[in-house]
Amino acid sequence: MILVFGGTTEGRRAAEVLEEAGTPFYYSTKTGEQVVALHHGQRTDGAMDREAMIGFCREHAIRLIVDAAHPFATLLHQTIVQTAAALLIPAVRYERIYPPRDPSIEWIDDYGEVPTDIHTLLATTGVQSIGRLKYLEQQGVRIVYRILNRKSSILLAHKQGATDDQLCFYEDGTAIDVEADAILMKESGRSGGFNEKVTAAREKGMRIIVLKRPALAFDHNVDGPYGLRRMVERLLPGFFPLHSGLTTGTCATAAAIAATKRLLTGEMWPEVPVILPNGETISVPVGYADRYAYCIKESGDDPDVTNGLEIRAEAHPRALTTKEKARPRITPKGEKGPQHLPKAGEWVTIEAGEGIGRFTLPGFDYPPGEPAINKGPREMIRHNLMAVADRVLLACHQRDARSFSLFTLPSSLIIKISAPGGAEIAHRTFNPRLGIEGGISIIGVSGIVKPFSEEAFIQSIRKCMEVAKASGSDRVVINSGAKSERFVKALYPTLPQQAFVEYGNYIGETLRMADELGFTKVTLGVMLGKAVKLAEGQLDTHSKKGTMNLAFIQQMLDEAHASCTLVNPSQRDDGPNKNAPLTLARELWERLPKEEASDFARVVIRHCLRHCQPLLPHGELTLLLIADDGTIHSLSPEHQPVL
């Protein structure tokens, strides 16, 4: 059993991760005021001291604690660490993601360090800090306290001596509608809207004073949902019935980090930190050989022919030209010097070695002839290597100014990714059909592979749909993945996070679940690759169940009176034409003239609705066809694109 301490955005996200397991757990908050939808989790509220926490853990057989509480809840953090040590169970800190500390901001370690040469101070550090700031009022500083607009917070503020005219309330979490000379904030991290608050304060011309977050002493730390899941899988293996894995993109990135760090510093770490596309950082095991570093592809319980494959990376500096040798040295961000790090695309060149395929057809992120490494993994590699270089330079400067002055960062870095055995494995994938020849492709958007057999995946969708229903929303928005969800979310800003559910490829099953659960409104977001299959009646759009039918796509183009021609008239009734030049359905957005795209989209949507609407006989179905650039097509006037 797992006990989560929440009450924060991180707490809610932790609960969402654990809900995926279908296994019971406990979710604890101090006041019980946070709204969080739980299906398998059980709510428990009220503050716990050390004795109460130990008693609760013993009574409920807690084997792992997740601390996702506010970073400034110092006493709670200490109690959790002490409880875990007393019971010999692991404790995981789910931390926020923090931006680098801006040297133009005034950073303090304690409330007693707030400067007194201020006329009016806006304090956004919470109702509990009012008593600790009263000394400033005695020195002539006028303070306005910004607190939550709820009865318990107002009563506590009055108890600590704040008057009504000193109180203002959070309406928009980042907007500032108070006139003050300075603002006092906590280092609240990305989820606390820290950057947005700083920007708003600067627009007001305010002096910015920030209380640093306290240092926490946990043996296990994560800062995002993927890291939490992997940590739980490691510390409590039986909690999740199936375990997650890493994409080839994450493995290639980890190998590239290890190779680059060895090149720059000579260090060879057994694990390296990898920043995922969502901003969180996970640790990935790596190994080393004479010329390269490597990472073993780990698929978890997801069936994948690349599982166990060795993904290698070599890091080499490109030889400097005479002109480049004369350039000033590169300095880390935030340090004085004549030149900062160049842009990632200029500094890191990615090449393909043995076992990595190449694109031979158009329709991908890169033209034919380029290594089959998608845009997402390339950006992930470059972003992580820039972070490595910045940390190395800063460490050199902080450790020894003299050695730093002698250290030279290569003006250009070449990273060669290879996967011995990849050419043979690629024959067991769909790469040949997609025109990827010579090896595997490096793909993966999230960086993590969630493990699902077909039955388990469908059950996980059902769990998510049940949680969506429990959230109280009358509308559920189903999408194929993170990309389509990101575009559609903007249309429904007031819906809770739980109302957005990924269907993967199981559109038909998900719509049936929506009807069974009594949803009255369903929005289906789909991108063109799946939509052309769905339009033909393929309610499961997995490539194992069927491929796109060029003849049927041509039929829809004809219905839309589009000028685009994919197959010859004599071939239109002969089924899929594998030799046609269309590689991916999304190429149609580029081939169709702009004025024809909407007509074609409406035809596709009508065909999709013909197969989908009968699965939702008691509900209203809105179908959104999403283009790669985020343009949304719909039969509803309010969702029509602007041409």
XYZ file of C-alpha atoms in Angstrom:
643
model
C 0.000 0.000 0.000
C 1.182 3.527 -0.826
C 0.498 6.724 1.143
C 0.606 10.008 -0.820
C 0.821 13.389 0.878
C -0.693 15.872 -1.561
C -2.843 18.971 -1.572
C -0.799 20.355 -4.474
C -0.624 20.086 -8.255
C 2.087 17.469 -7.774
C -0.168 15.587 -5.372
C -2.945 15.465 -7.941
C -0.506 14.276 -10.600
C 0.839 11.623 -8.262
C -2.698 10.368 -7.703
C -3.288 10.242 -11.468
C -0.153 8.119 -11.901
C -1.119 5.672 -9.156
C -4.693 5.425 -10.441
C -3.268 3.843 -13.622
C -2.275 0.761 -11.615
C -5.817 -0.093 -10.556
C -4.398 -0.774 -7.075
C -5.656 0.832 -3.820
C -3.637 3.624 -2.184
C -4.189 6.457 0.316
C -4.191 10.184 -0.504
C -3.689 12.542 2.434
C -4.176 16.321 2.694
C -4.114 18.621 5.700
C -7.465 20.363 5.222
C -9.383 18.242 2.721
C -10.134 21.313 0.599
C -8.371 20.131 -2.575
C -10.696 18.635 -5.172
C -9.137 15.480 -6.614
C -10.975 12.654 -8.391
C -10.084 9.237 -6.995
C -11.318 5.874 -8.151
C -8.872 3.457 -6.525
C -7.362 5.923 -4.070
C -8.889 6.505 -0.633
C -8.961 10.001 0.852
C -7.696 10.741 4.355
C -7.471 14.294 5.699
C -6.021 16.013 8.742
C -2.532 16.881 9.975
C -0.329 14.046 11.289
C 2.542 14.309 13.733
C 5.258 11.642 13.839
C 3.373 9.272 16.150
C 0.129 9.575 14.185
C 1.909 9.002 10.872
C 3.748 5.928 12.163
C 0.488 4.577 13.559
C -1.351 5.152 10.278
C 1.381 3.441 8.271
C 1.400 0.415 10.553
C -2.382 0.132 10.646
C -2.726 0.285 6.855
C 0.410 -1.693 5.938
C 2.022 1.245 4.122
C 5.145 0.109 2.282
C 6.022 3.346 0.444
C 5.384 7.053 1.102
C 5.171 9.674 -1.651
C 5.735 13.234 -0.446
C 4.093 15.538 -2.985
C 3.280 18.258 -0.466
C 4.165 21.940 -0.852
C 7.953 22.484 -0.890
C 7.698 24.875 2.080
C 5.851 22.350 4.300
C 9.144 21.780 6.146
C 7.715 20.124 9.261
C 5.719 17.639 7.178
C 8.780 16.749 5.092
C 10.816 16.107 8.242
C 8.031 13.975 9.721
C 7.820 11.861 6.561
C 11.592 11.251 6.510
C 11.562 10.302 10.212
C 8.562 7.987 9.751
C 10.135 6.236 6.768
C 13.376 5.728 8.704
C 11.543 4.383 11.764
C 9.538 1.881 9.708
C 12.373 1.031 7.269
C 10.224 1.883 4.247
C 11.208 4.107 1.297
C 10.007 7.701 0.919
C 9.895 9.408 -2.487
C 9.899 13.185 -2.851
C 7.790 14.362 -5.819
C 9.456 17.739 -6.314
C 8.492 20.637 -8.529
C 10.499 21.719 -11.555
C 12.332 24.952 -10.807
C 13.758 27.454 -13.292
C 17.389 28.549 -12.769
C 17.757 31.289 -10.170
C 17.847 34.643 -11.916
C 20.704 36.747 -10.455
C 18.689 39.950 -11.036
C 16.216 38.785 -8.353
C 16.899 39.307 -4.617
C 17.102 35.834 -3.055
C 16.742 35.368 0.706
C 16.961 32.342 3.013
C 14.633 33.547 5.772
C 11.804 36.009 6.404
C 14.116 37.988 8.672
C 16.200 38.964 5.633
C 13.448 40.967 3.909
C 14.836 44.487 3.333
C 13.250 47.253 5.394
C 13.855 50.084 2.899
C 10.459 49.439 1.282
C 7.364 51.626 1.464
C 4.702 49.082 0.403
C 5.267 45.317 0.177
C 2.933 42.824 -1.471
C 3.461 39.519 0.361
C 2.320 36.438 -1.578
C 4.010 33.939 0.747
C 0.809 32.550 2.245
C -1.337 33.162 5.280
C 1.035 31.259 7.577
C 3.766 33.856 6.974
C 1.784 36.881 8.244
C 3.002 36.569 11.839
C 6.606 36.238 10.678
C 6.408 39.491 8.697
C 4.854 41.664 11.394
C 8.276 43.006 12.405
C 8.394 44.869 9.083
C 5.252 46.802 9.963
C 6.931 47.923 13.184
C 9.710 49.394 11.022
C 7.293 51.403 8.900
C 6.739 49.002 6.004
C 3.140 48.828 4.802
C 2.273 45.215 3.911
C -0.572 43.874 1.789
C -1.080 40.133 2.222
C -2.398 38.160 -0.720
C -4.202 35.026 0.486
C -6.751 32.482 -0.682
C -10.322 33.741 -0.579
C -11.706 31.157 1.794
C -13.072 31.431 5.323
C -10.323 29.396 7.008
C -7.563 31.538 5.465
C -9.271 34.828 6.387
C -9.811 33.696 9.990
C -6.174 32.650 10.289
C -5.019 35.981 8.818
C -7.084 37.906 11.398
C -5.733 35.695 14.166
C -2.190 36.698 13.183
C -3.059 40.407 13.304
C -3.873 41.240 9.687
C -6.677 43.727 9.119
C -9.241 43.571 6.304
C -7.645 46.495 4.469
C -4.355 44.539 4.415
C -5.888 41.549 2.656
C -6.292 40.924 -1.054
C -7.257 37.663 -2.689
C -6.118 35.397 -5.493
C -8.409 35.838 -8.472
C -5.977 35.105 -11.307
C -3.060 33.163 -9.843
C -0.397 35.167 -11.685
C -1.956 38.626 -12.229
C -0.977 41.466 -9.902
C -3.647 44.097 -9.228
C -2.047 45.741 -6.178
C 0.162 48.828 -6.293
C 3.335 48.166 -4.291
C 7.036 48.992 -4.427
C 8.124 45.410 -3.939
C 6.762 41.875 -3.965
C 7.768 38.990 -1.690
C 7.321 35.554 -3.240
C 8.275 31.985 -2.515
C 10.391 29.974 -4.932
C 7.291 28.100 -6.043
C 8.545 26.400 -9.212
C 6.969 25.950 -12.595
C 3.681 24.486 -11.356
C 3.351 27.401 -8.929
C 3.447 29.891 -11.799
C 6.762 31.356 -10.616
C 7.927 32.669 -13.996
C 4.532 34.193 -14.743
C 4.467 35.956 -11.367
C 7.960 37.340 -11.920
C 6.928 38.624 -15.352
C 3.805 40.288 -13.912
C 5.847 41.938 -11.151
C 8.382 43.263 -13.631
C 5.618 44.728 -15.760
C 4.528 46.628 -12.630
C 8.099 47.826 -12.059
C 8.232 46.072 -8.704
C 11.318 45.051 -6.771
C 11.304 41.231 -6.573
C 12.328 39.426 -3.387
C 12.138 35.614 -3.321
C 12.361 33.229 -0.379
C 14.452 30.224 -1.429
C 12.879 26.794 -1.176
C 14.162 24.682 1.747
C 16.687 21.925 1.109
C 15.100 18.481 1.533
C 16.869 15.243 2.489
C 15.200 12.395 0.599
C 16.970 9.327 -0.783
C 14.577 9.116 -3.734
C 13.582 12.186 -5.744
C 11.433 12.646 -8.865
C 10.008 15.742 -10.532
C 7.349 14.393 -12.856
C 4.788 11.641 -13.489
C 7.043 9.356 -15.548
C 9.786 9.483 -12.962
C 7.287 8.715 -10.205
C 5.922 5.703 -12.019
C 9.388 4.315 -12.690
C 10.422 4.918 -9.075
C 7.333 3.089 -7.771
C 8.014 0.223 -10.187
C 11.534 0.004 -8.781
C 10.729 0.325 -5.058
C 7.384 -1.494 -5.009
C 7.442 -3.790 -8.074
C 4.073 -5.390 -7.438
C 2.058 -2.159 -7.373
C 1.794 -1.764 -11.164
C 0.773 -4.987 -12.942
C 2.911 -3.963 -15.941
C 6.116 -1.939 -15.965
C 7.081 1.001 -18.179
C 10.063 1.268 -20.503
C 12.153 3.804 -22.380
C 11.785 4.929 -25.977
C 14.724 4.574 -28.346
C 14.895 8.378 -28.275
C 15.487 8.396 -24.514
C 18.108 5.641 -24.836
C 19.909 7.534 -27.600
C 19.799 10.703 -25.491
C 21.192 8.933 -22.421
C 24.045 7.446 -24.457
C 24.776 10.860 -25.999
C 24.851 12.510 -22.546
C 27.248 9.865 -21.216
C 29.548 10.141 -24.249
C 29.563 13.947 -24.118
C 30.200 14.106 -20.371
C 33.144 11.725 -20.733
C 34.515 13.820 -23.592
C 34.265 17.069 -21.632
C 35.193 15.927 -18.123
C 36.477 12.357 -18.272
C 33.715 11.275 -15.871
C 31.816 8.029 -16.474
C 28.636 7.891 -14.424
C 26.657 4.604 -14.210
C 23.434 6.628 -14.538
C 22.831 9.966 -16.246
C 20.001 12.490 -15.810
C 17.809 12.795 -18.907
C 15.419 15.710 -19.339
C 12.221 14.435 -20.965
C 10.132 16.544 -23.383
C 7.679 17.394 -20.577
C 10.513 19.014 -18.601
C 10.962 16.385 -15.906
C 14.254 14.564 -15.325
C 14.754 10.816 -14.930
C 17.895 8.756 -14.281
C 18.857 6.265 -16.989
C 21.530 3.519 -16.652
C 24.385 3.681 -19.188
C 27.620 1.849 -19.967
C 30.922 2.624 -21.657
C 33.306 1.107 -24.224
C 36.528 2.476 -25.715
C 34.955 4.726 -28.343
C 31.359 5.091 -27.264
C 28.800 5.095 -24.482
C 25.666 2.973 -24.680
C 22.207 2.472 -23.221
C 20.298 -0.811 -23.359
C 16.795 -0.383 -24.783
C 14.336 -1.194 -22.052
C 10.746 -1.816 -23.143
C 9.354 -2.860 -19.785
C 6.330 -5.102 -20.267
C 5.479 -3.525 -23.612
C 6.104 -5.984 -26.471
C 8.811 -4.390 -28.624
C 11.289 -6.035 -31.006
C 13.937 -3.473 -30.004
C 13.913 -4.561 -26.347
C 17.477 -5.278 -25.206
C 19.044 -3.540 -28.201
C 22.224 -1.590 -27.472
C 21.883 2.061 -28.509
C 25.315 3.667 -28.844
C 26.540 7.229 -29.067
C 29.939 8.600 -30.015
C 30.851 12.205 -29.219
C 33.543 13.961 -31.220
C 34.549 17.602 -31.424
C 34.624 18.951 -34.938
C 38.056 20.272 -35.876
C 38.334 24.033 -35.377
C 39.122 26.310 -38.272
C 41.688 29.081 -37.831
C 38.901 31.635 -37.567
C 37.071 29.559 -34.926
C 40.238 29.189 -32.844
C 40.411 32.956 -32.585
C 36.903 33.256 -31.161
C 36.426 34.144 -27.471
C 35.766 31.234 -25.121
C 32.210 30.142 -24.377
C 30.843 30.906 -20.919
C 27.927 29.439 -18.947
C 24.580 31.134 -18.602
C 24.494 33.689 -15.822
C 28.284 34.191 -15.808
C 30.119 37.171 -17.193
C 32.083 36.537 -20.350
C 32.378 37.547 -23.983
C 30.234 34.740 -25.387
C 27.446 32.421 -24.266
C 26.628 28.913 -25.432
C 25.506 28.825 -29.063
C 22.090 27.558 -30.091
C 21.633 23.803 -29.782
C 21.084 23.334 -33.510
C 24.354 25.114 -34.242
C 26.437 23.325 -31.635
C 25.245 19.703 -31.931
C 25.269 17.811 -35.235
C 23.543 14.409 -35.152
C 24.726 11.649 -37.484
C 23.581 8.061 -38.013
C 25.843 5.053 -37.698
C 25.352 1.309 -38.015
C 21.807 0.035 -37.574
C 20.042 3.398 -37.863
C 17.805 3.650 -40.904
C 17.388 6.504 -43.338
C 14.284 8.123 -44.789
C 13.810 7.316 -48.468
C 10.371 8.837 -49.000
C 8.869 12.274 -48.271
C 6.335 12.816 -45.509
C 8.572 12.739 -42.442
C 10.114 15.489 -40.333
C 13.232 15.381 -42.496
C 13.808 14.843 -46.253
C 14.898 11.590 -47.924
C 18.498 10.717 -47.192
C 18.415 12.006 -43.606
C 18.893 9.619 -40.648
C 15.598 8.164 -39.430
C 15.735 10.098 -36.168
C 12.559 12.059 -35.645
C 12.427 15.733 -34.722
C 11.382 15.066 -31.120
C 14.380 12.837 -30.236
C 16.796 15.180 -32.050
C 15.561 18.143 -30.038
C 15.708 16.034 -26.888
C 19.358 15.100 -27.548
C 20.367 18.687 -28.314
C 18.516 20.153 -25.337
C 20.142 17.676 -22.942
C 23.644 18.192 -24.343
C 23.309 21.959 -24.029
C 22.347 21.417 -20.376
C 25.417 19.184 -19.901
C 27.723 21.796 -21.418
C 26.223 24.583 -19.336
C 26.625 22.582 -16.107
C 30.206 21.630 -16.940
C 31.206 25.210 -17.676
C 29.533 26.524 -14.540
C 31.125 23.811 -12.387
C 34.574 24.654 -13.793
C 34.054 28.316 -12.978
C 32.796 27.684 -9.461
C 35.485 25.131 -8.643
C 38.548 26.868 -10.009
C 38.533 30.114 -11.933
C 41.992 29.393 -13.305
C 41.088 25.943 -14.705
C 37.908 27.448 -16.103
C 39.884 30.037 -18.034
C 41.930 27.241 -19.598
C 38.899 25.068 -20.400
C 37.701 25.222 -23.981
C 34.341 23.863 -25.057
C 34.345 22.453 -28.603
C 32.805 24.987 -30.949
C 30.861 22.166 -32.588
C 30.006 18.680 -31.383
C 29.261 15.649 -33.567
C 27.067 12.926 -32.055
C 26.870 9.645 -33.953
C 24.012 7.333 -32.942
C 24.205 3.644 -33.843
C 22.383 0.411 -33.007
C 24.300 -2.727 -34.010
C 21.797 -5.330 -35.173
C 19.264 -2.639 -36.007
C 19.181 -3.484 -39.720
C 18.026 -7.036 -39.028
C 15.490 -5.959 -36.395
C 14.044 -3.325 -38.725
C 12.752 -6.072 -41.044
C 10.362 -7.075 -38.237
C 8.890 -3.568 -38.031
C 6.810 -1.411 -40.370
C 9.860 0.625 -41.355
C 10.262 -0.948 -44.823
C 6.626 -0.150 -45.606
C 7.195 3.461 -44.550
C 10.298 3.818 -46.685
C 12.796 3.669 -43.819
C 15.708 1.546 -44.979
C 18.889 0.215 -43.435
C 17.890 0.034 -39.782
C 15.584 1.087 -36.995
C 14.095 4.531 -36.520
C 14.577 6.604 -33.374
C 11.111 7.695 -32.343
C 9.087 8.486 -29.243
C 7.440 11.751 -28.224
C 7.142 11.370 -24.446
C 10.432 9.548 -23.841
C 8.667 6.819 -21.863
C 6.892 3.682 -23.098
C 3.779 2.892 -21.101
C 3.391 -0.896 -21.008
C 0.105 -2.267 -22.202
C -1.093 -5.513 -23.635
C -4.303 -4.995 -25.610
C -6.475 -6.154 -22.714
C -4.522 -4.110 -20.154
C -4.582 -1.018 -22.359
C -8.355 -1.204 -22.750
C -8.740 -1.706 -19.006
C -6.540 1.316 -18.368
C -8.751 3.390 -20.676
C -11.777 2.203 -18.740
C -10.150 3.283 -15.474
C -9.430 6.722 -16.923
C -12.993 7.026 -18.224
C -14.365 6.077 -14.802
C -12.148 8.722 -13.190
C -13.381 11.248 -15.765
C -16.953 10.386 -14.826
C -16.132 10.688 -11.132
C -14.786 14.198 -11.737
C -18.355 15.361 -12.315
C -17.782 16.562 -15.885
C -20.637 15.914 -18.310
C -18.157 16.008 -21.215
C -15.215 13.714 -21.831
C -12.586 14.598 -24.454
C -10.875 11.555 -25.956
C -7.635 11.866 -27.925
C -5.034 9.578 -29.438
C -2.157 11.030 -27.437
C -0.410 14.029 -25.915
C -0.051 15.973 -29.169
C -3.721 15.947 -30.145
C -4.753 16.565 -26.517
C -2.575 19.670 -26.365
C -4.356 21.196 -29.358
C -7.866 20.313 -28.178
C -7.401 21.426 -24.566
C -7.464 25.060 -25.639
C -11.107 24.617 -26.708
C -12.148 23.382 -23.253
C -10.181 25.468 -20.735
C -12.668 24.916 -17.902
C -12.713 21.113 -18.006
C -10.788 19.280 -15.280
C -7.661 17.351 -16.269
C -9.454 14.071 -15.609
C -11.934 14.817 -18.428
C -9.183 14.292 -21.034
C -8.575 10.617 -21.828
C -6.217 8.949 -24.321
C -7.716 6.188 -26.428
C -4.501 5.152 -28.194
C -5.956 3.206 -31.118
C -9.128 1.912 -29.438
C -11.642 4.481 -30.620
C -14.572 2.093 -30.815
C -13.986 0.620 -27.354
C -13.627 4.080 -25.811
C -16.867 5.350 -27.341
C -18.717 2.280 -26.069
C -17.331 2.967 -22.583
C -18.526 6.565 -22.800
C -22.037 5.359 -23.576
C -21.969 2.753 -20.780
C -20.834 5.381 -18.275
C -23.598 7.776 -19.322
C -21.573 10.637 -20.767
C -23.964 13.028 -22.496
C -21.234 14.878 -24.397
C -18.144 13.360 -26.011
C -15.475 15.145 -28.026
C -13.298 12.924 -30.204
C -10.000 14.457 -31.298
C -8.291 12.595 -34.128
C -5.404 13.304 -36.469
C -5.498 12.440 -40.147
C -3.465 9.228 -39.985
C -6.083 7.584 -37.777
C -9.009 9.491 -39.274
C -8.623 7.999 -42.767
C -8.797 4.520 -41.224
C -11.710 5.440 -38.969
C -13.576 6.919 -41.935
C -13.491 3.484 -43.577
C -14.846 1.837 -40.442
C -11.633 0.728 -38.713
C -12.602 1.384 -35.097
C -9.229 0.027 -33.949
C -6.646 2.035 -35.874
C -3.541 0.037 -34.886
C -1.309 -0.725 -37.875
C -1.527 -4.437 -37.047
C -5.275 -4.327 -37.675
C -5.176 -2.438 -40.965
C -3.310 0.040 -43.139
C -4.566 3.143 -44.873
C -6.487 2.412 -48.074
C -5.329 4.777 -50.812
C -8.298 3.927 -52.999
C -10.727 4.917 -50.234
C -8.786 8.122 -49.551
C -9.032 8.938 -53.252
C -12.784 8.314 -53.049
C -13.043 10.890 -50.248
C -10.927 13.350 -52.238
C -13.297 12.923 -55.153
C -16.311 13.519 -52.897
C -14.677 16.769 -51.772
C -14.017 17.704 -55.436
C -10.334 18.021 -54.560
C -7.741 18.378 -57.305
C -5.329 15.954 -55.621
C -4.950 12.516 -57.314
C -3.312 9.588 -55.555
C -4.130 6.612 -57.799
C -5.068 6.053 -61.410
C -8.793 5.615 -62.151
C -8.235 1.967 -63.074
C -6.745 1.291 -59.650
C -9.367 2.968 -57.494
C -11.400 -0.181 -56.899
C -8.442 -2.501 -56.406
C -7.835 -1.862 -52.706
C -4.698 -0.335 -51.207
C -2.060 0.623 -53.736
C 1.220 0.083 -51.870
C 3.296 1.540 -54.669
C 1.542 4.906 -54.629
C 3.793 7.832 -53.688
C 1.730 8.810 -50.584
C 3.717 7.571 -47.570
C 1.785 9.088 -44.668
C -1.756 10.435 -44.583
C -0.615 13.730 -43.071
C 1.125 14.551 -46.375
C -2.331 15.393 -47.680
C -2.347 18.633 -45.669
C 0.608 19.768 -47.748
C -0.660 18.440 -51.068
C -4.132 19.912 -50.841
C -4.538 23.564 -51.798
C -5.520 25.584 -48.752
C -8.994 26.296 -50.052
C -9.679 22.533 -50.531
C -8.471 21.365 -47.113
C -11.674 22.253 -45.243
C -13.950 20.540 -47.787
C -11.848 17.375 -47.627
C -11.831 17.526 -43.824
C -15.627 17.736 -43.707
C -15.910 14.654 -45.925
C -13.547 12.704 -43.683
C -15.450 13.814 -40.565
C -18.814 12.775 -42.024
C -17.481 9.304 -42.821
C -16.003 9.000 -39.328
C -19.282 10.056 -37.693
C -21.170 7.480 -39.745
C -19.243 4.746 -37.900
C -18.820 6.453 -34.519
C -22.194 8.029 -33.734
C -24.043 4.664 -33.488
C -21.659 3.696 -30.666
C -22.932 6.673 -28.632
C -26.713 6.434 -29.099
C -27.526 8.437 -25.964
C -24.926 11.169 -26.267
C -23.812 14.092 -28.406
C -20.595 13.409 -30.338
C -18.311 16.234 -31.519
C -15.552 15.093 -33.850
C -12.480 17.298 -34.319
C -10.017 16.560 -37.115
C -6.624 17.995 -36.148
C -3.955 19.002 -38.647
C -0.243 18.803 -37.799
C -0.045 22.572 -37.334
C -2.861 22.514 -34.783
C -5.628 23.649 -37.140
C -8.889 22.055 -36.005
C -11.598 21.075 -38.488
C -15.139 20.310 -37.405
C -18.714 20.299 -38.655
C -19.507 22.691 -35.789
C -19.258 26.357 -36.892
C -17.454 27.436 -33.712
C -14.585 25.067 -34.476
C -14.085 25.931 -38.135
C -10.559 26.996 -39.136
C -9.869 30.491 -40.402
C -8.635 30.288 -44.002
